[in-house]
Coordinates of C-alpha atoms in Angstrom, one line a residue:
Chain A
M423 CA -12.7 -1.1 23.0
S424 CA -14.1 1.8 20.7
M425 CA -12.1 3.0 17.9
L426 CA -14.6 5.6 16.4
A427 CA -17.9 6.3 17.5
V428 CA -20.5 8.6 15.8
R429 CA -23.6 9.8 16.9
D430 CA -26.2 12.1 14.8
L431 CA -24.2 13.0 11.9
E432 CA -25.6 15.5 9.1
V433 CA -23.6 17.1 7.1
R434 CA -24.9 20.1 4.6
Y435 CA -23.5 21.6 1.5
G436 CA -25.4 24.6 0.2
G437 CA -29.0 24.0 1.4
I438 CA -28.8 20.1 1.1
L439 CA -28.3 17.6 3.6
A440 CA -26.2 15.1 2.6
V441 CA -26.0 12.7 5.6
K442 CA -28.8 13.3 7.7
G443 CA -28.0 11.5 11.6
V444 CA -25.7 8.4 10.8
S445 CA -24.6 6.7 13.7
L446 CA -22.2 4.5 13.9
H447 CA -19.4 2.9 15.8
V448 CA -15.8 0.7 14.7
D449 CA -14.3 -1.0 17.2
E450 CA -10.8 -1.9 18.0
G451 CA -9.0 -4.1 15.3
E452 CA -12.2 -4.5 13.1
L453 CA -12.5 -4.0 9.6
V454 CA -15.8 -2.1 9.5
C455 CA -17.1 -1.0 5.4
L456 CA -20.0 1.6 4.5
I457 CA -21.6 0.4 1.5
G458 CA -24.3 2.2 -0.8
A459 CA -25.2 3.7 -4.1
N460 CA -23.8 6.9 -5.6
G461 CA -25.1 9.8 -3.9
A462 CA -25.6 7.3 -0.6
G463 CA -23.7 9.9 1.7
K464 CA -21.0 7.6 2.1
S465 CA -18.0 9.5 1.0
S466 CA -19.4 12.6 2.7
T467 CA -19.8 10.7 5.8
L468 CA -15.6 10.0 6.1
R469 CA -14.8 13.6 5.1
A470 CA -17.0 14.6 7.9
L471 CA -15.1 12.0 9.9
S472 CA -12.0 13.4 8.4
G473 CA -12.9 17.3 9.4
L474 CA -13.0 18.1 5.9
A475 CA -16.0 19.0 5.3
E476 CA -17.1 22.4 5.5
N477 CA -20.6 21.5 7.8
A478 CA -21.0 18.6 9.9
K479 CA -22.8 18.6 12.9
G480 CA -23.1 15.8 15.6
G481 CA -20.8 13.6 17.5
V482 CA -17.4 11.7 16.7
I483 CA -15.8 10.6 19.6
Y484 CA -12.1 9.2 18.8
Q485 CA -10.5 7.1 21.4
E486 CA -12.3 8.1 24.0
R487 CA -12.2 11.3 23.0
D488 CA -14.9 14.2 21.6
I489 CA -13.4 15.7 18.3
A490 CA -16.0 16.7 16.4
A491 CA -14.6 20.3 16.3
R492 CA -10.8 19.3 15.9
P493 CA -9.2 20.5 12.2
A494 CA -8.2 17.6 9.7
F495 CA -5.0 18.1 11.1
E496 CA -5.3 17.4 14.2
R497 CA -7.5 14.1 13.4
A498 CA -4.7 13.0 11.2
R499 CA -1.6 13.7 14.2
A500 CA -4.4 11.8 16.0
G501 CA -3.5 8.8 14.0
L502 CA -6.3 9.0 11.7
A503 CA -6.3 8.3 8.4
L504 CA -8.0 9.4 5.8
V505 CA -6.8 7.6 1.5
P506 CA -9.4 10.2 -0.2
E507 CA -11.6 9.8 -2.8
G508 CA -10.1 9.9 -6.1
R509 CA -6.2 9.2 -4.6
G510 CA -5.0 12.6 -3.7
I511 CA -1.6 12.4 -5.3
F512 CA 0.7 15.1 -5.6
A513 CA 1.2 15.0 -8.9
Q514 CA 4.2 16.6 -9.2
L515 CA 6.6 14.9 -6.5
S516 CA 8.0 11.6 -6.8
V517 CA 6.9 7.9 -5.5
D518 CA 9.6 8.5 -2.4
E519 CA 8.4 11.9 -2.0
N520 CA 4.9 11.1 -1.8
L521 CA 5.5 8.1 0.9
L522 CA 7.3 10.4 2.8
M523 CA 4.8 13.3 3.0
G524 CA 2.5 10.4 4.7
A525 CA 5.1 11.2 7.5
Y526 CA 4.8 14.8 7.5
M527 CA 4.0 14.7 11.5
R528 CA 6.7 11.9 12.5
R529 CA 9.9 13.0 14.2
D530 CA 10.9 9.4 14.7
S531 CA 13.6 6.7 13.2
G532 CA 11.4 4.1 11.5
I533 CA 10.5 6.0 8.3
N534 CA 13.0 4.2 6.3
A535 CA 12.4 0.8 7.8
D536 CA 8.6 2.0 6.9
R537 CA 8.6 2.3 3.8
D538 CA 10.6 -0.9 3.0
D539 CA 7.4 -2.4 4.4
V540 CA 5.3 -0.4 1.8
F541 CA 7.4 -1.5 -0.8
A542 CA 7.2 -4.7 0.1
L543 CA 3.3 -4.6 -0.1
F544 CA 3.8 -3.2 -3.8
P545 CA 6.8 -3.7 -5.0
R546 CA 6.2 -1.4 -8.2
L547 CA 6.1 1.4 -5.9
R548 CA 9.9 0.2 -5.4
E549 CA 10.1 0.1 -9.4
R550 CA 8.5 3.0 -9.8
R551 CA 10.2 5.4 -6.4
S552 CA 11.4 8.2 -8.5
Q553 CA 9.0 8.9 -10.8
T554 CA 6.3 10.9 -10.5
G555 CA 2.8 10.8 -8.7
G556 CA 1.1 11.6 -12.0
T557 CA 3.1 9.3 -14.0
L558 CA 1.5 6.2 -12.6
S559 CA -1.5 4.5 -13.7
G560 CA -4.5 4.6 -11.2
G561 CA -3.9 0.9 -9.9
E562 CA 0.0 2.2 -9.2
Q563 CA -1.7 5.2 -8.0
Q564 CA -4.3 3.5 -5.8
M565 CA -1.5 1.6 -3.9
L566 CA 0.8 4.9 -3.7
A567 CA -2.1 6.7 -2.2
L568 CA -2.4 3.4 0.8
G569 CA 1.3 3.1 1.4
R570 CA 1.1 6.9 1.9
A571 CA -1.7 6.7 4.2
L572 CA 0.3 3.5 6.0
M573 CA 3.5 5.7 6.6
S574 CA 1.6 8.2 9.2
R575 CA 1.7 4.4 11.8
P576 CA -2.5 5.1 11.7
K577 CA -4.8 3.7 14.1
L578 CA -7.7 3.8 11.4
L579 CA -7.3 3.5 8.4
M580 CA -10.3 4.9 6.6
L581 CA -10.7 4.3 3.0
D582 CA -12.6 5.9 0.3
E583 CA -13.6 3.6 -3.1
P584 CA -10.8 2.4 -3.0
S585 CA -11.9 0.4 -5.6
M586 CA -13.1 3.0 -8.3
G587 CA -11.8 2.7 -11.8
L588 CA -9.5 0.1 -11.8
A589 CA -9.2 -3.5 -13.1
P590 CA -10.4 -6.8 -11.1
L591 CA -6.6 -7.8 -10.5
V592 CA -5.8 -4.8 -9.2
V593 CA -9.0 -4.4 -7.0
R594 CA -7.9 -7.7 -5.6
R595 CA -4.2 -6.6 -4.5
I596 CA -5.5 -3.3 -3.3
F597 CA -8.3 -5.6 -1.2
E598 CA -5.7 -7.8 0.1
V599 CA -3.6 -5.5 1.5
I600 CA -6.3 -4.0 3.0
R601 CA -6.9 -7.2 5.0
D602 CA -3.3 -7.5 5.9
I603 CA -3.1 -4.5 7.2
N604 CA -5.9 -4.8 9.6
A605 CA -4.8 -8.1 10.3
R606 CA -1.3 -6.6 11.6
G607 CA -4.1 -4.6 13.9
V608 CA -5.1 -1.5 12.4
T609 CA -8.2 -0.6 12.2
V610 CA -10.3 -0.1 8.8
L611 CA -13.4 2.2 8.3
L612 CA -13.6 1.2 4.0
V613 CA -16.2 3.0 2.3
E614 CA -17.9 1.2 -1.0
Q615 CA -19.3 0.7 -3.9
N616 CA -18.2 -2.5 -4.4
A617 CA -20.6 -3.6 -2.2
K618 CA -19.9 -7.8 -2.7
A619 CA -15.7 -7.3 -2.4
A620 CA -16.1 -5.0 0.6
L621 CA -18.6 -7.3 2.7
E622 CA -16.3 -10.6 2.0
L623 CA -13.6 -8.4 3.4
A624 CA -15.5 -6.6 6.1
T625 CA -16.2 -8.6 9.7
R626 CA -19.1 -5.7 10.1
A627 CA -21.3 -3.4 7.8
Y628 CA -23.2 -0.5 7.3
V629 CA -25.9 0.5 4.6
M630 CA -26.0 3.9 3.8
E631 CA -29.1 5.1 1.4
S632 CA -30.4 8.7 0.7
G633 CA -28.4 10.2 3.7
R634 CA -29.1 7.1 6.1
I635 CA -27.8 4.7 7.8
T636 CA -30.9 1.5 6.3
L637 CA -29.4 -1.7 7.6
E638 CA -26.2 -3.1 10.0
G639 CA -25.2 -5.9 11.0
E640 CA -22.3 -8.5 10.3
A641 CA -21.1 -8.0 6.7
R642 CA -21.7 -12.2 6.3
A643 CA -25.3 -11.5 7.5
L644 CA -25.3 -9.2 5.2
L645 CA -24.0 -10.7 2.4
N646 CA -27.1 -13.1 2.4
D647 CA -29.9 -10.7 3.1
P648 CA -32.3 -10.6 0.2
K649 CA -32.9 -7.1 0.0
V650 CA -28.7 -6.3 0.2
R651 CA -28.2 -9.0 -2.2
E652 CA -30.9 -7.4 -4.8
A653 CA -29.9 -3.6 -4.1
Y654 CA -26.3 -4.0 -4.1
L655 CA -25.5 -7.1 -5.5
G656 CA -27.2 -7.4 -8.8
E657 CA -28.8 -10.5 -7.9
S658 CA -32.6 -11.0 -8.4
V659 CA -34.7 -13.0 -5.4
A660 CA -37.1 -15.2 -6.0
P661 CA -40.1 -14.2 -4.6
Chain B
M1220 CA 16.3 11.6 12.3
K1221 CA 17.6 9.3 10.3
A1222 CA 15.3 9.6 6.8
N1223 CA 17.8 12.5 4.7
V1224 CA 16.5 14.0 1.7
Q1225 CA 18.4 14.8 -0.5
S1226 CA 17.6 16.8 -4.2
K1227 CA 18.8 18.3 -6.9
G1228 CA 18.1 21.7 -5.2
N1229 CA 20.7 20.5 -2.2
A1230 CA 22.8 18.9 -4.5
L1231 CA 24.2 21.7 -6.1
L1232 CA 25.7 23.6 -2.9
P1233 CA 28.1 19.9 -3.1
A1234 CA 28.4 20.6 -7.1
W1235 CA 30.0 24.0 -6.6
R1236 CA 32.2 23.2 -4.1
N1237 CA 33.7 20.0 -6.6
R1238 CA 34.6 23.2 -9.4
P1239 CA 36.5 25.5 -7.1
L1240 CA 38.0 27.6 -10.1
G1241 CA 34.4 27.7 -11.2
V1242 CA 33.5 29.4 -8.6
A1243 CA 35.5 31.5 -8.0
L1244 CA 35.9 33.1 -11.8
V1245 CA 31.9 33.7 -11.1
V1246 CA 32.6 35.4 -7.5
L1247 CA 35.2 37.4 -9.4
A1248 CA 33.0 38.1 -12.1
L1249 CA 30.4 39.5 -10.1
L1250 CA 33.2 41.5 -7.9
A1251 CA 34.6 43.4 -10.6
L1252 CA 31.7 43.7 -12.7
P1253 CA 30.3 47.4 -11.7
F1254 CA 33.3 48.6 -12.2
V1255 CA 33.6 47.2 -15.8
L1256 CA 29.9 48.7 -15.7
A1257 CA 31.1 52.0 -15.3
G1258 CA 33.1 52.4 -17.5
A1259 CA 29.7 52.7 -19.8
G1260 CA 28.8 54.4 -17.3
T1261 CA 26.8 55.0 -13.9
A1262 CA 23.7 54.7 -15.2
W1263 CA 24.9 51.2 -15.9
V1264 CA 25.9 50.0 -12.2
R1265 CA 22.1 52.4 -11.2
I1266 CA 20.5 49.8 -13.6
T1267 CA 21.9 46.7 -12.6
N1268 CA 21.4 47.8 -9.2
L1269 CA 17.6 47.9 -9.9
A1270 CA 17.6 45.3 -11.7
I1271 CA 19.5 43.2 -8.2
L1272 CA 16.1 44.4 -6.6
F1273 CA 13.8 42.8 -8.7
V1274 CA 15.5 39.5 -8.5
L1275 CA 14.7 40.0 -4.3
L1276 CA 11.3 40.5 -5.1
S1277 CA 10.9 37.7 -7.6
L1278 CA 12.6 36.0 -5.1
G1279 CA 10.0 37.0 -2.8
L1280 CA 7.0 36.5 -5.3
N1281 CA 8.1 33.1 -5.7
I1282 CA 7.7 31.9 -2.4
V1283 CA 4.3 32.0 -2.9
V1284 CA 3.3 31.9 -6.2
G1285 CA 5.5 29.0 -7.0
F1286 CA 6.1 27.5 -4.1
A1287 CA 2.8 27.2 -2.0
G1288 CA 1.0 27.8 -5.5
L1289 CA -0.9 30.9 -4.3
L1290 CA -1.8 33.8 -7.0
D1291 CA -0.6 36.7 -6.0
L1292 CA -1.3 40.4 -7.9
G1293 CA -0.8 42.3 -6.5
Y1294 CA 3.1 41.8 -4.3
I1295 CA 4.0 45.0 -5.2
A1296 CA 2.0 46.5 -2.3
F1297 CA 4.9 44.5 0.4
Y1298 CA 7.5 46.3 -1.7
A1299 CA 5.8 49.7 -0.9
V1300 CA 5.6 48.8 2.7
G1301 CA 8.8 48.2 2.8
A1302 CA 9.7 51.4 0.7
Y1303 CA 7.3 53.5 3.1
V1304 CA 8.8 52.0 6.5
Y1305 CA 12.6 53.0 5.6
A1306 CA 11.6 56.4 4.4
L1307 CA 9.2 57.2 7.2
L1308 CA 11.7 56.1 9.8
A1309 CA 15.1 58.2 8.0
S1310 CA 14.0 61.1 6.4
P1311 CA 13.4 64.6 7.6
H1312 CA 9.5 64.1 7.3
F1313 CA 9.2 63.1 10.1
G1314 CA 12.4 64.1 11.6
I1315 CA 13.6 60.6 12.1
H1316 CA 16.4 59.7 11.0
W1317 CA 17.2 55.1 12.1
P1318 CA 20.8 53.5 10.8
F1319 CA 19.5 51.6 7.7
W1320 CA 20.5 48.1 9.7
A1321 CA 17.2 48.8 12.6
I1322 CA 14.5 50.0 9.8
L1323 CA 15.0 46.6 7.2
P1324 CA 14.0 44.3 9.9
I1325 CA 11.2 46.7 10.9
G1326 CA 10.4 47.2 7.5
A1327 CA 10.5 43.3 6.8
L1328 CA 8.5 42.7 10.2
V1329 CA 5.7 45.3 8.8
A1330 CA 5.9 43.3 5.4
A1331 CA 5.2 40.1 6.7
L1332 CA 2.0 41.7 9.0
F1333 CA 0.5 43.0 6.2
G1334 CA 1.6 39.1 4.4
V1335 CA -0.7 37.9 7.1
L1336 CA -3.9 40.4 6.4
L1337 CA -3.5 39.8 3.4
G1338 CA -3.7 35.8 3.6
A1339 CA -5.9 35.5 6.8
P1340 CA -9.4 36.6 4.7
T1341 CA -7.9 34.7 1.7
L1342 CA -7.7 31.7 3.1
K1343 CA -10.0 29.2 1.0
L1344 CA -10.0 31.2 -1.7
R1345 CA -7.5 29.6 -4.9
G1346 CA -6.4 29.8 -8.3
D1347 CA -8.8 33.4 -10.3
Y1348 CA -10.3 34.4 -7.4
L1349 CA -7.4 34.5 -4.9
A1350 CA -5.5 36.4 -7.9
I1351 CA -8.8 38.9 -8.2
V1352 CA -8.6 39.6 -4.0
T1353 CA -4.8 40.2 -4.1
L1354 CA -4.8 41.9 -6.8
G1355 CA -7.5 44.5 -4.9
F1356 CA -5.2 44.2 -1.7
G1357 CA -1.9 45.8 -4.0
E1358 CA -4.3 49.2 -5.2
I1359 CA -5.7 49.9 -1.7
V1360 CA -2.2 50.2 -0.2
R1361 CA -1.1 52.3 -3.1
I1362 CA -4.5 54.1 -3.0
F1363 CA -4.3 54.5 1.1
L1364 CA -0.5 55.3 0.9
N1365 CA -1.5 58.2 -1.8
N1366 CA -4.4 59.5 0.3
L1367 CA -2.6 59.4 3.7
G1368 CA -1.7 62.4 3.0
S1369 CA -4.4 64.5 5.1
P1370 CA -5.7 65.1 7.5
V1371 CA -2.9 63.6 9.1
N1372 CA 0.3 63.9 7.5
I1373 CA 1.6 60.4 7.2
T1374 CA 2.9 59.4 4.0
N1375 CA 2.9 62.8 2.1
G1376 CA 0.2 61.8 -0.9
P1377 CA 1.2 61.5 -3.6
R1378 CA 3.7 63.7 -4.6
G1379 CA 6.0 61.0 -1.9
I1380 CA 8.5 61.4 0.3
N1381 CA 11.5 63.5 -0.5
R1382 CA 15.6 63.3 0.9
I1383 CA 14.9 60.2 2.4
D1384 CA 19.0 58.9 3.8
P1385 CA 21.3 56.9 1.9
V1386 CA 22.7 53.6 3.6
T1387 CA 24.8 54.3 6.1
I1388 CA 27.7 51.8 8.2
G1389 CA 29.9 53.4 10.7
D1390 CA 31.6 56.5 8.2
L1391 CA 30.4 55.2 5.5
N1392 CA 27.8 57.0 3.6
F1393 CA 26.7 55.1 1.0
A1394 CA 25.5 58.4 -1.3
R1395 CA 29.3 59.8 -1.5
T1396 CA 32.4 58.2 -3.4
D1397 CA 34.9 57.0 -1.4
S1398 CA 38.0 55.5 -2.7
F1399 CA 40.1 51.9 -0.7
F1400 CA 43.1 50.9 -2.9
G1401 CA 43.1 53.4 -4.8
L1402 CA 39.9 52.8 -7.0
A1403 CA 36.7 54.8 -6.4
F1404 CA 33.9 53.5 -5.0
S1405 CA 30.3 55.9 -5.9
G1406 CA 27.7 55.5 -4.4
P1407 CA 26.2 53.0 -7.4
V1408 CA 29.0 50.5 -6.6
K1409 CA 28.5 50.2 -3.0
Y1410 CA 24.8 49.9 -3.2
Y1411 CA 25.9 47.4 -6.0
Y1412 CA 28.2 45.4 -3.1
L1413 CA 25.4 45.6 -0.2
L1414 CA 23.1 43.8 -2.6
L1415 CA 24.8 41.4 -4.0
A1416 CA 25.6 40.4 -0.2
M1417 CA 21.8 40.6 0.4
L1418 CA 21.6 38.8 -2.6
V1419 CA 23.5 35.5 -1.9
V1420 CA 21.3 35.1 1.4
V1421 CA 18.4 35.4 0.6
I1422 CA 19.2 33.0 -2.1
F1423 CA 20.9 30.5 0.9
I1424 CA 17.3 30.8 2.8
N1425 CA 15.7 30.4 -0.2
L1426 CA 17.5 27.0 -0.5
R1427 CA 17.3 25.9 2.5
L1428 CA 13.4 26.7 2.8
Q1429 CA 13.0 24.5 -0.1
N1430 CA 14.6 21.9 1.2
S1431 CA 12.7 22.1 4.4
R1432 CA 10.0 20.3 6.3
I1433 CA 8.5 23.8 5.2
G1434 CA 9.5 23.8 1.4
R1435 CA 7.4 19.9 1.4
A1436 CA 4.4 21.5 3.1
W1437 CA 4.2 24.4 0.6
E1438 CA 4.7 21.9 -2.2
A1439 CA 2.2 19.4 -1.5
V1440 CA -0.4 22.3 -0.3
R1441 CA 0.0 23.5 -4.2
E1442 CA 0.0 19.9 -5.3
D1443 CA -3.6 18.8 -3.6
E1444 CA -4.8 20.8 0.0
I1445 CA -7.3 18.1 0.9
A1446 CA -4.6 15.9 0.9
A1447 CA -2.4 18.0 2.5
R1448 CA -4.3 19.0 5.5
A1449 CA -5.3 14.5 5.5
M1450 CA -1.5 14.5 5.4
G1451 CA -1.2 16.6 8.9
I1452 CA -0.3 19.6 7.3
D1453 CA -1.6 22.6 9.2
T1454 CA -2.8 24.7 6.1
T1455 CA -3.5 27.3 7.3
R1456 CA -0.9 28.2 8.9
I1457 CA 1.3 27.3 6.3
K1458 CA -0.2 29.3 3.7
L1459 CA -0.2 33.0 6.2
L1460 CA 3.8 31.2 6.6
A1461 CA 3.9 31.4 2.7
F1462 CA 2.3 34.5 1.8
A1463 CA 4.6 36.0 5.2
M1464 CA 8.1 35.4 3.9
G1465 CA 7.5 36.6 0.7
A1466 CA 6.1 39.8 1.9
S1467 CA 9.4 40.2 3.9
F1468 CA 11.6 39.4 1.4
G1469 CA 9.3 42.7 -0.8
G1470 CA 9.5 44.4 3.0
V1471 CA 13.3 44.2 2.4
A1472 CA 14.0 45.0 -1.6
G1473 CA 11.9 48.3 -0.9
G1474 CA 14.0 49.3 2.3
M1475 CA 16.6 49.0 -0.4
F1476 CA 14.7 51.0 -3.0
S1477 CA 14.3 53.4 -1.0
A1478 CA 17.2 53.8 0.4
M1479 CA 19.0 54.4 -3.4
Q1480 CA 16.2 56.9 -4.9
G1481 CA 16.2 58.8 -2.0
F1482 CA 12.6 59.8 -3.1
I1483 CA 9.4 57.7 -3.3
S1484 CA 6.3 58.1 -4.0
P1485 CA 3.1 55.9 -4.5
E1486 CA 3.6 56.0 -8.6
S1487 CA 6.6 53.5 -8.3
F1488 CA 3.9 50.7 -6.9
V1489 CA 1.5 50.5 -9.5
L1490 CA -0.6 47.6 -10.8
V1491 CA 1.6 47.3 -13.8
E1492 CA 5.2 46.9 -10.9
S1493 CA 3.3 43.3 -9.4
V1494 CA 2.4 42.3 -13.7
M1495 CA 6.0 42.4 -14.2
V1496 CA 7.6 41.0 -11.0
L1497 CA 4.9 38.3 -11.5
A1498 CA 6.2 37.9 -15.2
M1499 CA 9.5 38.0 -14.1
V1500 CA 8.7 34.4 -11.7
V1501 CA 6.2 32.6 -14.5
L1502 CA 9.1 33.3 -17.6
G1503 CA 12.0 32.3 -15.5
G1504 CA 10.4 29.3 -14.1
M1505 CA 7.9 29.4 -11.5
G1506 CA 9.4 27.4 -8.3
N1507 CA 12.5 27.7 -9.4
I1508 CA 15.4 30.1 -7.8
W1509 CA 17.3 30.4 -10.4
G1510 CA 15.1 30.0 -13.4
V1511 CA 13.1 32.8 -11.0
I1512 CA 16.9 35.0 -11.3
L1513 CA 17.2 34.9 -14.9
G1514 CA 14.1 36.0 -15.4
A1515 CA 14.1 38.5 -13.2
L1516 CA 17.3 39.7 -15.0
L1517 CA 16.1 39.8 -18.5
L1518 CA 13.1 41.7 -17.8
S1519 CA 15.2 44.3 -16.0
F1520 CA 17.8 44.5 -18.5
L1521 CA 15.6 44.2 -21.3
P1522 CA 13.9 48.4 -21.3
P1523 CA 17.7 49.4 -20.3
I1524 CA 19.3 48.1 -24.1
L1525 CA 16.9 48.9 -26.0
R1526 CA 16.6 52.4 -24.7
F1527 CA 20.3 52.3 -25.8
T1528 CA 19.7 50.4 -28.6
V1529 CA 16.7 50.8 -30.6
Q1530 CA 17.4 55.5 -31.1
P1531 CA 20.7 54.7 -32.9
L1532 CA 19.7 51.5 -34.8
Q1533 CA 16.8 53.7 -35.9
E1534 CA 18.2 56.4 -36.4
Y1535 CA 20.9 54.5 -38.4
F1536 CA 18.7 52.4 -40.9
F1537 CA 15.6 55.0 -41.3
G1538 CA 17.6 58.6 -40.6
R1539 CA 14.8 59.4 -37.3
M1540 CA 13.3 57.5 -35.0
L1541 CA 10.3 55.5 -36.2
V1542 CA 9.1 53.5 -33.2
E1543 CA 9.0 54.2 -29.9
P1544 CA 11.8 52.4 -27.8
E1545 CA 8.6 51.8 -24.9
V1546 CA 6.3 50.4 -27.8
I1547 CA 8.9 47.7 -29.2
R1548 CA 9.3 46.8 -25.6
M1549 CA 6.0 46.0 -24.5
L1550 CA 5.6 44.5 -28.3
I1551 CA 9.1 41.9 -27.8
F1552 CA 7.5 41.3 -24.0
G1553 CA 4.5 40.3 -24.8
F1554 CA 6.1 38.5 -27.9
A1555 CA 8.5 36.7 -25.6
L1556 CA 5.3 35.6 -23.0
V1557 CA 3.4 34.2 -25.9
L1558 CA 6.7 32.6 -27.4
V1559 CA 7.4 31.3 -23.7
M1560 CA 4.5 29.7 -22.8
G1561 CA 3.7 28.2 -26.0
F1562 CA 6.9 26.4 -26.1
R1563 CA 8.0 25.9 -22.2
P1564 CA 5.2 25.8 -20.3
G1565 CA 7.1 25.9 -17.5
G1566 CA 9.1 28.3 -17.9
L1567 CA 12.9 29.2 -19.2
W1568 CA 14.3 27.4 -16.7
P1569 CA 11.5 25.0 -15.3
A1570 CA 11.6 23.7 -12.0
A1571 CA 13.0 20.7 -12.4
V1572 CA 10.6 17.1 -11.2
R1573 CA 13.8 16.9 -7.7
K1574 CA 14.1 13.3 -7.8
R1575 CA 14.1 13.7 -3.6
S1576 CA 15.1 10.0 -2.1
F1577 CA 15.8 8.5 1.3
S1578 CA 18.9 7.9 2.1
G1579 CA 20.0 5.7 4.8
S1580 CA 21.7 7.8 6.8
G1581 CA 23.0 11.1 8.0
G1582 CA 21.4 13.9 9.3
G1583 CA 17.8 14.8 9.3
A1584 CA 16.9 18.0 6.4
H1585 CA 14.0 18.1 6.9
D1586 CA 12.8 19.0 9.7

């Protein structure tokens, strides 16, 4: 079943067209990644999907509903969670408060249990629960951003460059958790510059270049594609 | 809801409960204060009343600036709106004489409406840009009040509105002196008790707001608006709510100002007043209710204290007055602001980083 279907998405910043007609789809339970170089329009695409881009055009069908005109907070309430680029931690709030903000729109009684789940995934956050978000290390902030998004019980989790600026060991842990989350039934759309790690994790992938999707397919197939290997995995392919 | 929120703000109330003697002493001191002050002259009771008005204003502005992080340089406009609503509905100007308990809510409502009016076009602005627009808004309101005297006389222009009705509750007229239990209650003393009661209510509302769902949404907007929207917070509504709530406190304070003074004119609502209220919030400690109260009291009492000390001191030491109290006031004021911002950037009594934690059971505090 289709979780998200995007058709001819365009995002404009001033006079510049950053996303030039992107179409992609994510099925329920999938882990799809969107890779590409810096400035390819990946983050703009994700911002548009979560309703945060000002000038976005095109069709966004989420769970068979057209949400293209809906504001960001409504999309979030419908289970479409974004872990924004740069993490967007509430710096003056404690780890606990940040997690609580993630559950802002929930009114059920499972919030404590979910918080314990997040702590089980990232024991470091439990140790730092009363520290403010701003005092955490980059890796811990990324864990917090991920945990906070999970607190909303998302149906579709969208991650914008979760590996950015993090040590390899931390990246590995974050990616393990993303895999776990997906295995539990949360559909994931992952935007990454770290193409190798993303392709190894994902089921399907899209490659984006200057605002357009240039390649798509099974992640494993793309991992062995000579063009991808040369452009994104830094390997020189013998002619 | 299972998740309960505990914070320092909330914990204050139980802390008071554990010290009944201390609370009783503070209450007694506050109740006896006007009679002690009256010994030094009724002027001091009036000064205290004005100080409480500024505490009310600062608490209102603190919602906008401290909680929601929206810099507002035209806050005094809402004070003006409240004051004029009261003046127009309780003075011979239109011959309307409504009771104060009917006008104050109307003033709060009209001020809230003006708050939304200011908030709506500025939703996408932050920081300096928002400050400039709000500054302009404050001036627009004042200039309107100044010019709405003709062709249709609504505000009586720069001459202001005179003979505004004092507060009356039943037969109790706040402009006259009554005696109860053998004690003489002058007008200012009665206003003191009324303002004190209002202050308690406003502080209570503020404490509740800060620890509510709305308070947390304000904090989120202040910290990171994009992330707040991604959390499912309707940032448009939550920002307008901050403007409206802050404005309504200003409106109530303005109404009381009208009733106490008996005369208002646009001159009372100039830009410097907005700056002064903002300085009270910043100096005291943005976002901390108790800090804001401290800041408002300090800056309200500084000028009269100087007025009563500077001249005699100079005459004692130099035989004549060399520097005007007003000059010294601005000097001390500026110097204090520089010092506080340099050494205590969070204000004299900064907002503690609150350690909220979930507790396993109990009623939800955040709904």
